[in-house]
XYZ file of C-alpha atoms in Angstrom:
690
model
C -15.174 28.148 -25.476
C -18.366 29.795 -24.290
C -17.413 31.322 -20.941
C -20.655 32.358 -19.316
C -19.075 32.316 -15.844
C -16.315 34.941 -16.049
C -17.136 36.311 -19.512
C -13.633 35.946 -20.938
C -14.609 34.280 -24.244
C -15.011 36.278 -27.451
C -17.680 35.745 -30.117
C -16.468 35.072 -33.643
C -18.242 34.866 -37.022
C -18.484 31.716 -39.124
C -16.150 32.078 -42.110
C -15.429 29.804 -45.062
C -11.975 29.731 -46.648
C -12.305 26.435 -48.512
C -10.810 26.188 -52.004
C -13.598 25.277 -54.467
C -11.010 23.422 -56.572
C -10.139 21.010 -53.753
C -11.589 17.635 -52.756
C -12.724 17.901 -49.134
C -13.595 14.521 -47.633
C -14.846 13.596 -44.163
C -14.979 9.966 -43.029
C -16.930 8.748 -39.998
C -15.759 5.352 -38.777
C -15.317 3.001 -35.839
C -12.036 2.910 -33.954
C -9.826 -0.078 -34.941
C -11.729 -0.782 -38.194
C -8.649 0.461 -40.062
C -10.190 3.618 -41.548
C -7.699 6.080 -40.032
C -4.723 4.029 -41.268
C -6.292 3.691 -44.713
C -6.893 7.435 -44.929
C -3.289 8.156 -43.946
C -2.262 5.791 -46.720
C -4.587 7.643 -49.121
C -2.857 10.934 -48.267
C 0.538 9.376 -49.006
C -0.660 7.951 -52.326
C -2.111 11.249 -53.539
C 0.590 13.469 -52.039
C 3.510 11.431 -53.370
C 2.170 10.020 -56.637
C 0.182 12.960 -58.066
C 0.787 16.699 -58.517
C -1.980 17.396 -55.993
C -1.371 18.767 -52.516
C -2.713 16.619 -49.642
C -3.654 17.254 -46.035
C -5.271 15.238 -43.266
C -6.574 15.768 -39.728
C -7.879 12.944 -37.546
C -10.251 13.311 -34.617
C -10.728 10.511 -32.103
C -10.781 10.054 -28.355
C -8.272 8.179 -26.214
C -10.093 4.843 -26.386
C -7.986 2.463 -28.422
C -10.907 1.032 -30.350
C -14.684 0.946 -30.561
C -15.394 4.672 -30.464
C -16.021 7.107 -33.308
C -13.186 8.383 -35.479
C -13.501 11.288 -37.910
C -10.950 11.778 -40.702
C -10.735 15.182 -42.441
C -8.899 14.985 -45.798
C -8.156 17.664 -48.389
C -6.635 17.272 -51.875
C -6.192 20.027 -54.416
C -4.010 21.731 -57.019
C -3.246 24.654 -54.709
C -1.252 24.709 -51.427
C -3.425 23.707 -48.453
C -2.559 26.120 -45.673
C -5.642 25.245 -43.675
C -4.936 24.394 -40.013
C -8.555 23.564 -39.217
C -11.088 20.802 -39.766
C -13.263 20.468 -42.874
C -16.571 22.252 -42.303
C -17.970 21.892 -45.839
C -17.250 18.532 -47.469
C -17.904 17.430 -51.030
C -17.358 13.781 -50.056
C -18.696 12.105 -46.904
C -17.858 8.513 -45.996
C -20.060 6.822 -43.397
C -18.386 3.552 -42.470
C -20.710 2.518 -39.618
C -24.473 2.296 -40.102
C -25.168 2.701 -36.389
C -23.678 6.199 -36.406
C -26.148 7.234 -39.090
C -29.021 6.508 -36.725
C -27.835 8.863 -33.987
C -25.403 11.448 -35.411
C -26.189 14.355 -37.800
C -23.295 13.364 -40.048
C -24.642 14.979 -43.204
C -24.494 18.443 -41.626
C -20.930 18.692 -42.937
C -21.939 17.859 -46.547
C -22.240 20.706 -49.037
C -24.928 20.796 -51.698
C -24.407 18.125 -54.357
C -21.816 16.243 -52.318
C -21.126 12.529 -52.727
C -21.958 10.209 -49.813
C -20.523 6.700 -49.455
C -22.489 4.533 -47.020
C -21.457 1.166 -45.595
C -24.813 -0.566 -45.231
C -25.727 -3.982 -43.814
C -28.930 -3.892 -45.902
C -29.480 -4.563 -49.627
C -29.371 -1.400 -51.742
C -33.092 -1.548 -52.516
C -33.922 -1.458 -48.773
C -31.522 1.295 -47.717
C -33.681 4.368 -48.459
C -36.632 3.195 -46.397
C -34.362 2.289 -43.477
C -32.740 5.724 -43.274
C -33.939 8.012 -40.445
C -36.257 10.794 -41.539
C -33.738 13.649 -40.852
C -31.180 11.852 -43.048
C -33.661 11.515 -45.920
C -34.556 15.201 -45.556
C -30.905 16.226 -45.685
C -30.242 14.096 -48.786
C -33.189 15.627 -50.631
C -32.548 19.186 -49.489
C -28.856 19.147 -50.430
C -29.337 16.990 -53.567
C -26.714 14.534 -52.334
C -25.503 11.617 -54.455
C -25.476 8.475 -52.286
C -23.614 5.242 -52.974
C -23.892 2.013 -50.981
C -21.552 -0.897 -50.266
C -21.855 -3.737 -47.731
C -18.222 -3.651 -46.643
C -18.648 -5.940 -43.631
C -20.120 -8.691 -45.813
C -17.339 -8.281 -48.387
C -14.677 -8.339 -45.647
C -16.059 -11.662 -44.392
C -16.035 -13.054 -47.930
C -12.312 -12.407 -48.322
C -11.416 -13.649 -44.824
C -10.905 -10.252 -43.163
C -13.961 -9.974 -40.872
C -14.391 -6.483 -39.421
C -11.486 -4.976 -41.398
C -13.365 -2.805 -43.860
C -10.643 -0.206 -44.414
C -9.283 -1.516 -47.725
C -12.775 -1.930 -49.214
C -13.893 1.553 -48.212
C -10.611 3.075 -49.395
C -11.050 1.475 -52.810
C -14.657 2.699 -52.975
C -13.504 6.243 -52.189
C -11.000 6.227 -55.056
C -13.642 4.890 -57.432
C -16.163 7.608 -56.558
C -13.810 10.569 -56.066
C -11.983 10.181 -59.369
C -8.796 11.597 -57.831
C -6.815 8.949 -59.734
C -7.653 6.786 -62.779
C -9.133 3.485 -61.565
C -6.288 1.151 -62.613
C -3.638 3.497 -61.292
C -5.524 3.835 -57.994
C -5.694 0.050 -57.638
C -1.963 -0.283 -58.270
C -1.122 2.463 -55.738
C -3.390 0.999 -53.040
C -1.883 -2.460 -53.514
C 1.602 -1.010 -53.277
C 0.644 0.608 -49.963
C -0.813 -2.711 -48.764
C 2.473 -4.470 -49.546
C 4.325 -1.881 -47.516
C 1.902 -2.115 -44.561
C 1.223 -5.860 -44.453
C 4.106 -7.429 -46.359
C 5.581 -8.989 -43.225
C 2.325 -10.799 -42.462
C 2.619 -13.236 -45.336
C 1.220 -13.992 -48.752
C -2.278 -14.924 -47.534
C -2.865 -11.568 -45.843
C -1.664 -9.713 -48.947
C -3.895 -11.737 -51.295
C -6.943 -11.177 -49.112
C -6.344 -7.425 -49.069
C -5.761 -7.353 -52.840
C -9.084 -9.151 -53.285
C -10.729 -6.599 -50.980
C -9.430 -3.791 -53.225
C -11.016 -5.347 -56.301
C -14.340 -5.854 -54.495
C -14.263 -2.273 -53.207
C -14.153 -0.959 -56.776
C -16.744 -3.420 -58.087
C -19.377 -3.549 -55.347
C -20.293 0.138 -55.005
C -23.859 0.810 -56.115
C -25.769 4.086 -56.477
C -28.724 4.471 -54.119
C -32.026 5.086 -55.933
C -33.571 8.179 -54.342
C -37.361 8.372 -54.834
C -37.580 12.109 -54.224
C -39.873 11.878 -51.200
C -39.676 11.152 -47.475
C -40.666 7.561 -46.677
C -39.401 7.230 -43.090
C -40.892 8.346 -39.789
C -37.867 7.251 -37.745
C -36.070 10.050 -35.885
C -32.419 10.091 -34.830
C -31.733 8.144 -31.651
C -30.543 10.476 -28.861
C -26.920 9.939 -27.748
C -28.075 8.867 -24.285
C -31.100 6.564 -24.015
C -33.058 4.625 -21.368
C -34.308 7.668 -19.434
C -30.994 9.332 -18.538
C -30.829 11.954 -15.749
C -30.773 15.613 -16.795
C -26.988 15.992 -16.398
C -26.321 12.912 -18.506
C -28.783 14.065 -21.184
C -27.791 17.745 -21.315
C -24.027 17.592 -20.706
C -22.690 14.104 -21.379
C -24.990 13.635 -24.396
C -23.533 16.524 -26.437
C -20.017 15.429 -25.486
C -20.800 11.936 -26.797
C -21.915 13.510 -30.086
C -18.633 15.405 -30.348
C -20.352 18.714 -29.579
C -18.780 19.320 -26.179
C -17.098 22.502 -27.433
C -20.529 24.121 -27.719
C -21.333 23.629 -24.022
C -20.963 26.707 -21.804
C -18.528 26.694 -18.884
C -21.417 26.742 -16.416
C -22.592 23.318 -17.607
C -19.595 21.536 -16.090
C -19.243 20.432 -12.441
C -17.108 23.012 -10.602
C -15.431 20.337 -8.424
C -14.679 17.889 -11.248
C -16.837 15.048 -9.903
C -19.006 13.116 -12.347
C -21.791 10.593 -11.735
C -20.967 6.897 -12.048
C -22.861 4.310 -14.047
C -23.284 6.502 -17.116
C -21.961 4.034 -19.741
C -25.321 2.224 -19.542
C -27.005 5.127 -21.348
C -24.826 4.995 -24.482
C -26.136 1.827 -26.179
C -23.615 2.189 -28.996
C -24.914 -0.712 -31.096
C -21.578 -1.392 -32.793
C -21.684 -5.209 -33.038
C -22.587 -6.856 -36.314
C -23.295 -10.187 -34.600
C -24.326 -10.835 -30.981
C -24.709 -14.014 -28.896
C -28.132 -15.569 -28.375
C -28.906 -18.014 -25.555
C -30.450 -21.473 -25.850
C -31.624 -22.434 -22.327
C -32.231 -26.079 -23.321
C -28.515 -26.602 -24.009
C -27.112 -24.431 -21.192
C -25.465 -26.106 -18.176
C -25.535 -22.859 -16.120
C -21.747 -22.938 -15.493
C -21.270 -19.165 -15.545
C -18.199 -19.142 -17.782
C -19.791 -16.825 -20.366
C -20.717 -14.281 -17.681
C -17.188 -14.396 -16.273
C -15.323 -13.853 -19.559
C -17.592 -11.170 -21.045
C -15.398 -8.050 -21.322
C -18.350 -5.637 -21.339
C -20.666 -7.216 -18.735
C -23.444 -7.528 -21.319
C -24.222 -11.120 -20.292
C -26.025 -11.378 -16.943
C -27.528 -14.301 -15.027
C -30.061 -14.525 -12.198
C -31.963 -17.154 -10.249
C -35.411 -15.799 -9.422
C -38.651 -17.174 -7.918
C -40.965 -18.636 -10.540
C -43.669 -16.068 -9.710
C -41.266 -13.220 -10.611
C -41.608 -14.290 -14.270
C -45.376 -13.772 -14.319
C -45.134 -10.599 -16.411
C -42.350 -11.824 -18.699
C -42.547 -10.858 -22.390
C -43.382 -13.586 -24.870
C -40.479 -15.945 -25.492
C -38.472 -14.795 -22.439
C -35.878 -17.591 -22.006
C -35.450 -19.396 -18.684
C -35.223 -22.891 -17.225
C -35.200 -24.570 -13.818
C -32.135 -23.600 -11.752
C -29.494 -26.340 -11.399
C -28.426 -25.571 -7.836
C -28.803 -27.647 -4.685
C -28.916 -24.505 -2.551
C -31.128 -22.371 -4.794
C -34.613 -23.016 -6.065
C -36.413 -21.123 -8.804
C -35.801 -20.252 -12.425
C -32.429 -19.541 -14.008
C -32.385 -16.885 -16.685
C -29.620 -15.316 -18.725
C -29.950 -12.089 -20.707
C -27.741 -10.255 -23.199
C -27.794 -6.553 -24.063
C -27.426 -6.452 -27.870
C -26.743 -2.717 -28.109
C -23.921 -2.873 -25.546
C -22.269 -5.995 -26.998
C -19.168 -5.591 -29.168
C -19.494 -8.989 -30.876
C -16.148 -10.344 -29.689
C -17.459 -13.994 -29.431
C -15.410 -14.733 -26.300
C -18.552 -16.044 -24.612
C -19.213 -18.513 -27.418
C -15.619 -19.733 -27.312
C -15.788 -20.164 -23.523
C -19.127 -22.002 -23.582
C -18.587 -25.740 -22.893
C -22.199 -26.821 -23.574
C -22.957 -28.337 -26.999
C -26.262 -29.409 -28.482
C -26.190 -33.224 -28.588
C -28.369 -33.289 -31.682
C -26.277 -30.662 -33.464
C -22.721 -30.440 -32.032
C -21.964 -27.334 -34.108
C -24.383 -25.368 -31.894
C -23.683 -24.358 -28.319
C -25.736 -22.810 -25.540
C -24.572 -19.476 -27.002
C -24.593 -18.869 -30.764
C -23.921 -15.712 -32.753
C -26.763 -14.094 -34.715
C -27.067 -10.859 -36.754
C -27.770 -8.081 -34.250
C -30.234 -6.204 -36.423
C -32.397 -9.337 -36.757
C -32.621 -10.159 -33.042
C -32.160 -6.710 -31.503
C -35.802 -5.842 -30.838
C -36.681 -9.082 -29.051
C -33.404 -9.171 -27.103
C -33.902 -5.611 -25.891
C -37.367 -6.526 -24.568
C -35.881 -9.486 -22.736
C -33.011 -7.383 -21.389
C -35.320 -4.681 -20.028
C -37.467 -7.272 -18.259
C -34.387 -9.054 -16.923
C -33.167 -5.818 -15.296
C -36.527 -5.459 -13.534
C -36.141 -8.868 -11.877
C -34.820 -8.991 -8.294
C -31.130 -9.640 -7.793
C -30.243 -13.095 -6.501
C -29.657 -12.756 -2.716
C -25.935 -12.668 -1.980
C -26.303 -14.523 1.299
C -25.915 -18.241 0.760
C -23.948 -17.971 -2.496
C -20.621 -19.775 -2.649
C -18.453 -16.900 -3.816
C -15.447 -19.153 -4.441
C -17.262 -20.837 -7.351
C -17.654 -19.466 -10.860
C -21.183 -20.894 -10.991
C -22.313 -18.703 -8.071
C -20.247 -15.633 -8.938
C -22.191 -15.291 -12.207
C -25.266 -14.369 -10.128
C -23.601 -11.340 -8.502
C -24.553 -7.932 -9.868
C -21.609 -6.310 -11.687
C -20.818 -2.722 -10.748
C -18.499 -2.317 -13.730
C -20.507 -2.457 -16.953
C -20.279 -1.564 -20.653
C -16.737 -0.115 -20.724
C -15.490 1.385 -23.975
C -12.663 -1.155 -24.173
C -11.638 -3.064 -27.284
C -13.843 -5.963 -28.373
C -12.552 -9.048 -26.565
C -10.461 -7.048 -24.058
C -8.567 -9.264 -21.613
C -8.377 -6.661 -18.833
C -11.998 -5.730 -18.193
C -13.233 -9.178 -17.009
C -10.946 -8.857 -13.980
C -12.382 -5.444 -13.128
C -15.939 -6.678 -13.530
C -15.142 -9.604 -11.215
C -13.590 -7.191 -8.707
C -16.772 -5.112 -8.765
C -18.979 -8.188 -8.324
C -17.088 -9.421 -5.284
C -16.396 -6.156 -3.428
C -18.043 -3.395 -5.476
C -20.428 -1.967 -2.857
C -17.451 -1.027 -0.629
C -14.709 -0.698 -3.238
C -12.307 2.236 -3.638
C -10.095 2.192 -6.745
C -6.887 4.120 -7.349
C -6.336 3.728 -11.091
C -3.020 4.291 -12.843
C -3.115 6.032 -16.203
C -3.380 3.581 -19.077
C -6.053 1.511 -20.821
C -7.907 0.928 -17.553
C -8.147 4.659 -16.833
C -9.343 5.397 -20.370
C -12.182 2.909 -20.559
C -12.682 3.317 -16.797
C -13.113 7.042 -16.382
C -12.615 8.976 -19.609
C -15.321 11.523 -20.414
C -18.131 11.451 -21.245
C -19.109 8.193 -19.519
C -17.836 5.773 -16.893
C -18.564 2.030 -16.529
C -18.115 2.039 -12.734
C -21.672 1.793 -11.471
C -23.804 1.470 -8.332
C -26.521 -0.845 -7.068
C -30.143 -0.066 -6.183
C -29.061 1.070 -2.715
C -26.796 3.685 -4.298
C -23.603 1.903 -3.261
C -20.779 1.272 -5.671
C -17.085 1.748 -6.326
C -15.456 5.137 -5.777
C -12.849 5.695 -8.487
C -10.036 8.188 -9.021
C -7.089 8.471 -11.385
C -3.799 10.094 -10.517
C -0.560 10.221 -12.482
C 1.086 7.269 -14.178
C 4.063 7.306 -11.840
C 2.474 7.764 -8.400
C -0.613 5.537 -8.420
C 0.656 3.172 -5.732
C 1.303 6.082 -3.373
C -2.080 7.544 -4.355
C -3.829 4.328 -3.277
C -1.780 4.088 -0.097
C -2.926 7.602 0.784
C -6.543 6.476 0.410
C -5.923 3.537 2.750
C -4.177 5.688 5.361
C -6.954 8.296 5.228
C -9.631 5.643 5.782
C -7.646 4.089 8.631
C -7.213 7.492 10.276
C -10.934 8.221 10.028
C -11.775 4.817 11.523
C -9.282 5.406 14.336
C -10.835 8.795 15.093
C -14.337 7.260 15.062
C -13.303 4.554 17.523
C -11.770 7.212 19.735
C -15.064 9.178 19.825
C -17.392 6.179 20.281
C -16.918 5.588 24.061
C -18.049 9.153 24.724
C -21.570 8.191 23.605
C -21.883 5.000 25.648
C -25.178 6.044 27.220
C -26.787 7.069 23.932
C -25.615 4.046 21.954
C -25.887 1.374 24.617
C -23.252 -1.165 25.605
C -24.274 -3.782 23.047
C -24.122 -1.497 19.986
C -20.928 0.157 21.238
C -19.240 -3.225 21.631
C -20.254 -4.273 18.134
C -18.968 -1.013 16.615
C -15.602 -1.292 18.380
C -15.125 -4.913 17.346
C -12.991 -5.535 14.213
C -15.020 -7.123 11.400
C -14.131 -9.146 8.341
C -15.553 -9.041 4.805
C -18.318 -11.503 5.685
C -19.657 -9.176 8.404
C -19.889 -6.020 6.298
C -23.683 -6.000 6.000
C -24.129 -6.351 9.767
C -21.687 -3.476 10.304
C -23.670 -1.331 7.828
C -26.795 -1.892 9.879
C -24.954 -0.939 13.073
C -23.651 2.279 11.505
C -27.180 3.114 10.347
C -28.357 2.599 13.952
C -25.520 4.845 15.153
C -26.659 7.603 12.803
C -30.231 7.223 13.975
C -29.301 7.548 17.672
C -26.864 10.444 17.218
C -28.833 12.299 14.543
C -30.691 14.644 16.907
C -27.736 15.578 19.117
C -26.281 19.101 18.991
C -22.967 17.968 20.483
C -20.053 18.947 18.148
C -18.428 15.592 18.923
C -21.528 13.861 17.592
C -21.238 15.800 14.339
C -17.557 14.800 14.113
C -18.433 11.141 14.672
C -21.206 11.177 12.099
C -18.761 12.679 9.563
C -16.407 9.679 9.880
C -18.885 6.939 10.817
C -18.746 5.292 7.372
C -15.050 4.561 7.932
C -16.159 1.961 10.504
C -17.407 -0.123 7.560
C -14.506 -2.128 6.062
C -13.579 -0.563 2.724
C -11.689 -2.481 0.076
C -8.895 -0.349 -1.413
C -7.507 -1.626 -4.707
C -4.647 -0.100 -6.669
C -5.137 -0.922 -10.352
C -2.830 -0.446 -13.316
C -1.088 -2.090 -16.238
C 2.348 -3.670 -16.532
C 3.867 -0.437 -17.876
C 2.981 1.132 -14.529
C 3.707 -1.801 -12.203
C 6.858 -3.176 -13.808
C 8.369 0.046 -15.151
C 7.370 3.619 -14.456
C 5.558 3.126 -11.136
C 7.634 0.246 -9.771
C 9.470 2.334 -7.177
C 6.218 3.467 -5.613
C 4.696 -0.007 -5.846
C 7.682 -1.520 -4.045
C 7.419 1.098 -1.309
C 3.698 0.462 -0.801
C 4.090 -3.334 -0.669
C 6.928 -3.001 1.846
C 4.830 -0.743 4.098
C 2.574 -3.546 5.283
C -0.531 -1.434 4.674
C -3.793 -3.249 3.916
C -3.948 -2.399 0.217
C -4.562 -4.689 -2.714
C -2.811 -4.312 -6.075
C -4.223 -5.610 -9.361
C -1.754 -5.574 -12.255
C -3.482 -6.000 -15.628
C -0.507 -7.594 -17.332
C -0.690 -7.479 -21.132
C 3.120 -7.704 -21.286
C 3.257 -4.542 -23.444
C 2.339 -0.871 -23.134
C -1.169 -1.435 -24.466
C -2.558 2.093 -24.423
C 0.348 3.631 -26.340
C 0.573 1.073 -29.127
C 2.109 -2.160 -27.855
C 5.655 -1.149 -26.910
C 7.815 -3.587 -24.934
C 7.871 -3.280 -21.143
C 9.831 -5.157 -18.476
C 6.860 -7.532 -18.414
C 7.489 -8.537 -22.047
C 8.840 -12.075 -22.279
C 12.206 -13.157 -23.604
C 12.145 -13.268 -27.406
C 8.698 -11.664 -27.703
C 8.247 -9.266 -30.608
C 6.852 -5.846 -29.712
C 7.524 -2.238 -30.593
C 11.060 -1.283 -29.474
C 11.846 -5.038 -29.574
C 11.079 -5.927 -33.194
C 13.825 -8.575 -33.321
C 12.575 -10.161 -30.092
C 13.171 -8.887 -26.560
C 16.732 -9.667 -25.497
C 16.036 -9.957 -21.757
C 13.589 -12.135 -19.792
C 10.391 -10.952 -18.112
C 10.913 -9.239 -14.779
C 9.746 -11.535 -11.967
C 7.550 -9.056 -10.111
C 5.852 -11.828 -8.130
C 9.148 -13.195 -6.790
C 10.321 -9.699 -5.843
C 7.126 -9.068 -3.872
C 7.314 -12.487 -2.185
C 10.751 -11.637 -0.796
C 9.111 -9.380 1.813
C 7.344 -12.323 3.400
C 4.170 -10.429 4.351
C 2.718 -9.837 0.859
C 0.031 -12.138 -0.572
C 1.047 -12.812 -4.198
C -0.863 -14.627 -6.936
C -0.402 -14.891 -10.680
C -3.729 -15.487 -12.413
C -5.075 -16.021 -15.918
C -8.840 -16.179 -16.250
C -8.729 -18.100 -19.520
C -6.401 -20.727 -18.074
C -8.122 -21.285 -14.709
C -11.204 -19.240 -13.891
C -11.814 -20.938 -10.514
C -8.271 -20.103 -9.397
C -8.818 -16.498 -10.477
C -11.929 -16.126 -8.306
C -10.202 -17.831 -5.363
C -7.156 -15.530 -5.634
C -9.343 -12.387 -5.487
C -11.066 -13.648 -2.333
C -7.798 -14.662 -0.679
C -6.174 -11.316 -1.525
C -9.090 -9.457 0.041
C -9.062 -11.629 3.172
C -5.318 -11.164 3.710
C -4.676 -8.522 6.389
C -1.860 -6.744 4.635
C -0.691 -5.919 1.118
C -1.698 -8.253 -1.708
C -0.506 -8.398 -5.308
C -2.488 -10.033 -8.127
C -0.707 -10.247 -11.468
C -3.463 -10.896 -14.003
C -2.439 -12.016 -17.494
C -4.565 -10.134 -20.022
C -4.594 -10.766 -23.761
C -4.651 -7.626 -25.915
C -5.196 -6.569 -29.530
C -1.587 -5.366 -29.429
C -0.616 -9.056 -29.470
C -1.975 -9.305 -33.009
C -4.022 -12.419 -32.179
C -7.623 -13.462 -32.700
C -9.118 -11.949 -29.548
C -11.827 -14.610 -29.400
C -9.079 -17.180 -28.801
C -7.294 -15.101 -26.140
């Protein structure tokens, strides 16, 4: 800690207590690619099967997958009493090429260290594709670099994306900690223990991956000179504001500890819409759009977990400055004229393929192709980024006149929840994106702790965003157990402010005029929000110059006259279990709050443990023989009050019903409960089929 505010921190010197006889390895990887589990298995193999001592530390954030993980391993003949991370490694594993382009990962390597690089490029191309600072570090430290295309090998053996076994085998080959045949036997024994219950096919595929991991590693020819002019990509791109660049950027690099105390906001508030600056580039394949095949149904936009697929209908003249090859076609709407265009952000996509699975449009001349087809990201990235940047510059499709109860029209609404750090193919985030599209410019979210609070508001970035007018969702996270009460408090506070504003309004009859006063005192529904905004702006204009203290009081609460949409969001662990008492109390109160339960039927954020939402016979942690009791009927319990709007929805089963339920819940003057089925990686399924 660098305390430059109160001066309580102490300086300390850099010291090195590493044992020169030990193997010190650092692995940089992507969350959920299996690297952490493989490294834990490596520690067990070496610690239990050899006379060497073993130690491991693992650094990762609270996102379940998709973010960076760093494994610090030590092996040696002497006891390892070292309660700190490896600062000087003689082996560095880089399991994700994209990290190499933006992180100084070789800083931790000592002179002469071995580097293992997972590369999507052929070995002969790798050197020229490395950023200049990486080439400089390799030459300066005389590093030995080895290359393997683990993603390609994983696809060959039928384990796409699961590179852990291949990279583990490559580590044993290069480190020489164990003889090669013995290492293979030990790894396979660990695989049997980890995956034995998943059947013979899974075991055989992993055994094959072990063999390929030993065979496919190749040394990188190093020419002895710098051949690249490419610099490291900054952690935050696309012209980020100063705070995002100077504070959130270092945190994203894992260097937050170096920031002084004065750099942080004293009141704990952080800007929204910061996830757009990350551009993580973690997908191997991304969807590409064929406008000739597309039927403009909007299903791909609706299911995309990371809001990387956007659609607009724009006037034909708006495309005058479009880059070459910008895809578009005539809009297929009776009510809208112009050009329909769909764009995809390749560096924000996670490659889950949900959009391709959801796409109903097939090429009549080649039925194997759809309107969306997956392509290697590195091959199409440059052109797609040009198209994406131009797409963002196009005007938003006017909201007025859109039929918001149809999926086809909802796709044209601007999302105010974008690029969350959720798992690839997440089943929860599409509901939140839809919520932000429908009500985002007046939305207030009370978020229970869980997956949705981690990808929704965990430092350094947040996906909750704002539109060009600066309006967007306000978001806050309280405890796991009191989120319903937390959201009710928000509703009551807004209602009290609105009541106070209405009480003050008649005192300014002469200044405001009878017509404006009558409009401000009249209750309004969701469809009249924009008109009410204009009236409040007129109120501010007419009261702005008054010195009357009552005028200042009214101006302070005037925004409460605009209908705000208060949503209480959480998972089934909160709604069915730990927070149920509070949820029941809030629903019984009759207050105008809406509750969205992201029901994965397990405790997703803590590893997939059974909850009261888990179905009868379902296998989950704490219910490995199948849950002995049926799923709690939360919907029926809420319906018993008689005044609660209740809907059970599943976007994959009926997307039109999902949209309709959100609109009906919002229109209901009282509490509403939406129970949204959400598939999850904890289910152990192919997320593209969720």
